[in-house]
Amino acid sequence: MSRRSGILEFAVLGLLRESPMHGYELRKRLNTSLGVFRAFSYGSLYPCLKTLVGQGWLIEEPGSAPEDALAASLAGRRAKIVYRLTAEGKEHFEELLAHSGPDAWEDEHFGVRFAFFGQTSRDVRMRVLEGRRSRLEERLEKMRASLARTRERLDDYTLELQRHGMESVEREVRWLNELIESERAGRDQRPATGSGPAAGQPASQHSQDQSGSTGGLPRDRGSSRPDPSDDTAK
């Protein structure tokens, strides 16, 4: 399985975990909600869906009301098929969510993984964020070393492009630092006994921290937060 098809399958399973959808809805969500798929070929979605059905992770169901299905049949059109996650598919997606290895830190994968952080445990979020930051810090060090070696041979425009790339990486590192600090602060605020909210902590916030599904985002990130799927921020 290629990396591209693997992350597409991950995204499809994650979206269908939220609710069943037909293919057109999935295409829209992949394109609008998960910006990393802005340029993906729609022709790759349906083979992906068929593969997931064949694996037993999805099932196909008729998505129209009986009268709509009849109208579609009389008009010579196919009724819409709704794709639903099976119990096995949910279990498989949970296993994928728990993965925090190097693939989760890469440019293309990280944007999609981040989109599903609300369904990801806090410990896994931390490992992915820290891995991503480490990867970008290594990249930034190489970029600086390369620029130092070649800047005398670069014209003004190429030099400016190099600087722009470095600034983009630096901006994402700052953003990751904010996220990591917020995740740590949220974890430190959790009561040890789990019997109730910490002093001064709203009950709703306590509930979010116990679930581990929210509370990791900085309260005020301003306008400097990069789009994880933006190629210029890698």
Coordinates of C-alpha atoms in Angstrom, one line a residue:
M1 CA 0.0 0.0 0.0
S2 CA 1.4 3.4 -0.9
R3 CA 1.6 6.2 1.6
R4 CA -0.9 8.2 -0.4
S5 CA -3.5 5.4 -0.4
G6 CA -2.8 4.6 3.2
I7 CA -3.6 8.1 4.4
L8 CA -6.6 8.3 2.2
E9 CA -8.0 5.1 3.8
F10 CA -7.2 6.6 7.3
A11 CA -9.1 9.7 6.4
V12 CA -12.1 7.9 5.0
L13 CA -12.4 5.6 8.0
G14 CA -12.1 8.6 10.3
L15 CA -14.8 10.6 8.5
L16 CA -17.2 7.6 8.4
R17 CA -16.6 7.1 12.1
E18 CA -18.3 10.4 12.6
S19 CA -21.3 9.4 10.5
P20 CA -22.3 7.3 7.5
M21 CA -21.9 9.2 4.2
H22 CA -22.3 8.6 0.5
G23 CA -19.4 9.1 -1.9
Y24 CA -20.3 12.7 -2.8
E25 CA -20.3 13.7 0.8
L26 CA -17.0 12.0 1.4
R27 CA -15.5 13.8 -1.6
K28 CA -16.6 17.2 -0.2
R29 CA -15.3 16.5 3.3
L30 CA -12.0 15.3 2.0
N31 CA -11.6 18.4 -0.1
T32 CA -12.9 21.0 2.3
S33 CA -12.3 19.7 5.8
L34 CA -9.0 17.9 5.1
G35 CA -7.1 20.4 3.0
V36 CA -4.3 17.9 2.3
F37 CA -6.6 16.3 -0.2
R38 CA -7.2 19.4 -2.2
A39 CA -5.3 18.0 -5.2
F40 CA -6.3 14.3 -4.8
S41 CA -7.9 12.5 -7.7
Y42 CA -11.5 11.7 -7.2
G43 CA -11.0 8.6 -9.2
S44 CA -8.9 7.2 -6.4
L45 CA -11.8 7.5 -3.8
Y46 CA -14.1 4.8 -5.1
P47 CA -11.4 2.1 -5.5
C48 CA -10.4 3.0 -1.9
L49 CA -14.0 2.5 -0.8
K50 CA -14.2 -0.8 -2.6
T51 CA -11.0 -2.0 -0.9
L52 CA -12.3 -1.0 2.5
V53 CA -15.6 -2.8 1.8
G54 CA -13.6 -5.9 0.7
Q55 CA -11.6 -5.8 4.0
G56 CA -14.9 -5.8 5.9
W57 CA -14.3 -2.4 7.4
L58 CA -17.2 -0.7 5.6
I59 CA -20.6 -1.9 4.4
E60 CA -22.6 -0.4 1.5
E61 CA -26.3 0.5 2.2
P62 CA -28.9 2.0 -0.1
G63 CA -29.0 5.7 0.9
S64 CA -32.3 6.8 -0.7
A65 CA -35.9 6.6 0.5
P66 CA -37.9 3.9 -1.3
E67 CA -39.7 6.4 -3.5
D68 CA -36.4 8.1 -4.4
A69 CA -34.9 4.8 -5.3
L70 CA -37.8 4.1 -7.5
A71 CA -37.5 7.5 -9.2
A72 CA -33.8 6.9 -9.7
S73 CA -34.5 3.5 -11.2
L74 CA -37.2 4.9 -13.6
A75 CA -34.8 7.6 -14.7
G76 CA -32.0 5.1 -15.4
R77 CA -29.9 6.4 -12.5
R78 CA -28.3 4.4 -9.8
A79 CA -29.5 5.1 -6.2
K80 CA -26.9 6.6 -4.0
I81 CA -24.9 4.2 -1.9
V82 CA -24.2 5.1 1.7
Y83 CA -21.0 3.8 3.3
R84 CA -21.1 2.8 7.0
L85 CA -18.2 1.8 9.3
T86 CA -18.5 -1.7 10.7
A87 CA -17.4 -2.8 14.2
E88 CA -14.2 -4.3 12.6
G89 CA -13.6 -1.0 10.8
K90 CA -14.0 1.0 14.0
E91 CA -11.5 -1.3 15.7
H92 CA -9.1 -1.0 12.8
F93 CA -9.3 2.8 12.9
E94 CA -8.7 2.8 16.7
E95 CA -5.5 0.8 15.9
L96 CA -4.4 3.4 13.3
L97 CA -5.2 6.3 15.8
A98 CA -2.9 4.7 18.3
H99 CA 0.0 4.7 15.8
S100 CA 2.6 7.4 16.6
G101 CA 5.6 6.3 14.5
P102 CA 7.6 8.4 12.0
D103 CA 4.9 8.2 9.3
A104 CA 2.6 10.2 11.5
W105 CA 5.1 13.1 11.6
E106 CA 5.6 13.4 7.8
D107 CA 4.3 16.4 5.9
E108 CA 1.3 14.7 4.2
H109 CA 0.4 12.4 7.0
F110 CA 0.7 15.0 9.9
G111 CA -2.1 17.2 8.5
V112 CA -4.6 14.4 8.3
R113 CA -3.5 13.0 11.7
F114 CA -4.0 16.4 13.3
A115 CA -7.5 16.7 11.8
F116 CA -8.4 13.7 13.9
F117 CA -6.7 14.7 17.1
G118 CA -10.1 15.2 18.7
Q119 CA -10.5 11.4 18.5
T120 CA -6.9 10.6 19.6
S121 CA -5.7 10.0 23.1
R122 CA -3.6 12.7 24.8
D123 CA -0.5 10.5 25.0
V124 CA -0.5 9.7 21.3
R125 CA -1.1 13.4 20.5
M126 CA 1.9 14.3 22.5
R127 CA 4.1 11.7 20.8
V128 CA 3.0 12.8 17.3
L129 CA 3.5 16.5 18.1
E130 CA 6.9 16.0 19.7
G131 CA 8.0 13.8 16.8
R132 CA 6.8 16.4 14.3
R133 CA 8.7 19.1 16.1
S134 CA 11.9 17.0 16.2
R135 CA 11.6 16.3 12.5
L136 CA 11.1 20.0 11.7
E137 CA 14.0 21.1 13.9
E138 CA 16.3 18.7 12.0
R139 CA 15.0 20.1 8.7
L140 CA 15.6 23.6 9.9
E141 CA 19.1 22.9 11.0
K142 CA 19.9 21.4 7.5
M143 CA 18.3 24.4 5.8
R144 CA 20.4 26.8 7.8
A145 CA 23.6 24.9 7.1
S146 CA 22.8 24.7 3.4
L147 CA 22.0 28.5 3.3
A148 CA 25.3 29.3 5.0
R149 CA 27.2 27.3 2.4
T150 CA 25.5 28.6 -0.7
R151 CA 24.2 32.1 0.1
E152 CA 27.2 33.7 -1.7
R153 CA 26.2 31.9 -4.9
L154 CA 22.5 32.7 -4.8
D155 CA 20.8 35.6 -6.5
D156 CA 18.5 37.8 -4.5
Y157 CA 15.3 36.0 -5.5
T158 CA 16.6 32.5 -4.7
L159 CA 18.0 33.8 -1.4
E160 CA 14.6 35.3 -0.5
L161 CA 12.9 32.0 -1.4
Q162 CA 15.3 30.1 0.9
R163 CA 14.5 32.6 3.7
H164 CA 10.8 32.3 3.2
G165 CA 11.1 28.5 3.5
M166 CA 13.0 28.8 6.7
E167 CA 10.5 31.2 8.2
S168 CA 7.7 28.9 7.3
V169 CA 9.4 26.0 9.2
E170 CA 10.3 28.3 12.1
R171 CA 6.6 29.4 12.3
E172 CA 5.4 25.8 12.5
V173 CA 7.9 24.9 15.2
R174 CA 6.6 27.8 17.3
W175 CA 3.1 26.6 16.7
L176 CA 4.0 23.1 17.7
N177 CA 5.7 24.4 20.9
E178 CA 2.4 26.2 21.8
L179 CA 0.4 23.0 21.2
I180 CA 2.8 20.8 23.2
E181 CA 2.9 23.3 26.2
S182 CA -0.9 23.4 26.1
E183 CA -1.2 19.6 26.1
R184 CA 1.2 19.4 29.0
A185 CA -0.7 22.0 31.0
G186 CA -4.0 20.2 30.4
R187 CA -2.5 16.9 31.6
D188 CA -0.9 18.6 34.7
Q189 CA -4.3 20.1 35.6
R190 CA -6.0 16.7 35.8
P191 CA -6.8 15.6 39.4
A192 CA -4.9 12.6 40.5
T193 CA -7.9 10.8 42.0
G194 CA -10.2 11.5 39.1
S195 CA -12.9 12.2 41.8
G196 CA -13.8 15.7 40.6
P197 CA -12.6 19.0 39.1
A198 CA -9.4 20.5 40.2
A199 CA -9.7 23.6 42.4
G200 CA -10.9 26.5 40.2
Q201 CA -11.5 24.3 37.2
P202 CA -14.9 24.2 35.6
A203 CA -16.7 20.9 35.7
S204 CA -17.0 21.0 31.9
Q205 CA -13.3 21.4 31.5
H206 CA -12.7 18.6 33.9
S207 CA -14.9 16.4 31.8
Q208 CA -12.9 17.3 28.7
D209 CA -9.6 16.6 30.3
Q210 CA -10.7 13.2 31.6
S211 CA -11.8 12.1 28.1
G212 CA -8.5 13.3 26.6
S213 CA -10.3 14.4 23.5
T214 CA -10.1 18.1 23.9
G215 CA -8.3 20.7 25.9
G216 CA -5.0 20.5 24.1
L217 CA -5.3 23.6 21.9
P218 CA -3.9 26.9 23.0
R219 CA -6.6 29.3 24.2
D220 CA -5.4 32.1 21.9
R221 CA -3.2 31.2 19.0
G222 CA -3.7 34.4 17.1
S223 CA -3.3 34.5 13.3
S224 CA 0.2 32.9 13.3
R225 CA -1.0 29.3 13.3
P226 CA -0.1 27.6 10.0
D227 CA -2.3 25.1 8.1
P228 CA -0.8 21.7 8.8
S229 CA -1.6 20.7 5.3
D230 CA 0.0 23.8 3.8
D231 CA 3.1 22.6 1.8
T232 CA 4.8 26.0 2.5
A233 CA 4.8 25.3 6.2
K234 CA 6.8 22.2 5.9

